[in-house]
Tab-separated table of C-alpha atoms in Angstrom:
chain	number	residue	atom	x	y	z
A	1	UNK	CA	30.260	23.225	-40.008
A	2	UNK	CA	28.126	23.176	-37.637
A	3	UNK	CA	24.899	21.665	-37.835
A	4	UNK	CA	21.510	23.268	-36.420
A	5	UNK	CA	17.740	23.257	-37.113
A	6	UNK	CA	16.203	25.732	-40.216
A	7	UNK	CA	20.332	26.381	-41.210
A	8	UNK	CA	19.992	26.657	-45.245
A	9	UNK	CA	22.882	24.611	-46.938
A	10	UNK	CA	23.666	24.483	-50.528
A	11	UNK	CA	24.893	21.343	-52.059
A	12	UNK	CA	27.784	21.688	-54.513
A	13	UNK	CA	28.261	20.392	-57.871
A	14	UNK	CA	30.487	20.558	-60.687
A	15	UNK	CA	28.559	22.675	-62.847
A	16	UNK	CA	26.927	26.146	-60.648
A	17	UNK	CA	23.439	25.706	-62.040
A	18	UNK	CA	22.677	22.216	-60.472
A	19	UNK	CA	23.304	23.537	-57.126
A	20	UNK	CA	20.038	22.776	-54.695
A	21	UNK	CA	19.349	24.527	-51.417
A	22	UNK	CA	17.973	23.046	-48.717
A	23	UNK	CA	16.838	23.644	-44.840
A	24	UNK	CA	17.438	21.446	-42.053
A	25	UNK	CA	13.861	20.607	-40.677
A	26	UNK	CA	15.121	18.367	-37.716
A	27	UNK	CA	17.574	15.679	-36.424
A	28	UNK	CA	17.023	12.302	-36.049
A	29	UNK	CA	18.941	8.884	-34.571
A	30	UNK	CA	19.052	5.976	-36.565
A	31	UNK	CA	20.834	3.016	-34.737
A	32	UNK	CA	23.134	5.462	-32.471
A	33	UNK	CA	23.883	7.935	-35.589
A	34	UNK	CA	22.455	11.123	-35.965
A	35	UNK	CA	20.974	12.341	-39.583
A	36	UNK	CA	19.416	15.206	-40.814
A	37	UNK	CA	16.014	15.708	-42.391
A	38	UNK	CA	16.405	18.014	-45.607
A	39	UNK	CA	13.928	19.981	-47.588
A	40	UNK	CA	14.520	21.352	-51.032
A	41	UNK	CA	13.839	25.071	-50.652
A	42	UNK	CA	11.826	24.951	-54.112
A	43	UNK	CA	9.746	21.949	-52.708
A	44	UNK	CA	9.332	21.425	-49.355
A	45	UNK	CA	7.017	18.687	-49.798
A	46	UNK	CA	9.983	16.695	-50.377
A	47	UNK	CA	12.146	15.583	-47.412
A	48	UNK	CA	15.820	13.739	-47.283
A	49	UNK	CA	17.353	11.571	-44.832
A	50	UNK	CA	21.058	12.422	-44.818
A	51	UNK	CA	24.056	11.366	-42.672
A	52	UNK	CA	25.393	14.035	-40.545
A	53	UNK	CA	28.872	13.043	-41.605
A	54	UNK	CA	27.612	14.038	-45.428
A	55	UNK	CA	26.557	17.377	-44.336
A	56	UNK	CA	29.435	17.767	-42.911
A	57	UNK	CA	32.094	17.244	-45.754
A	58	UNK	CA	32.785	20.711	-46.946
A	59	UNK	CA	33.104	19.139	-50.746
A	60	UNK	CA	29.519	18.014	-50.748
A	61	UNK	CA	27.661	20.963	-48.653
A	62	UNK	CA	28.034	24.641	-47.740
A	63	UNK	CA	26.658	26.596	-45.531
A	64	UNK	CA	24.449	29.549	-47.074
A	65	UNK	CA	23.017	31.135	-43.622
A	66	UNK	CA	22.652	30.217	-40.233
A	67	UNK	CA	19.394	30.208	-37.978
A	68	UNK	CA	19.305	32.799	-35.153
């Protein structure tokens, strides 16, 4: 998957109704590796530091649609 700014990803679960979206609001480096700042759609006062690797792995994250 590729990763780019404002994509909305979905992260997967077990059960369908704990599934979160959330947009990709910028990258950042942290000691040479690059993470992604995540906001849940539903509130986007919260953000997440994740691992690019994370976002990555097709069993954790989907993508939903892709900026223009």
């Amino acid at each position: 998957m590729d990763i780019f700014i404002n994509n909305i990803i979905e992260k997967l679960s077990d059960r369908d109704f704990e599934r979160k979206r959330f947009m990709i609001k910028r990258l950042k480096t942290i000691d040479k590796n690059i993470h992604a700042v995540i906001v849940d759609l539903d509130d986007e006062k919260s953000e997440m530091l994740v691992a690019l690797s994370i976002l990555q792995d097709k069993s954790k994250f989907k993508l939903i649609k892709e900026s223009k």
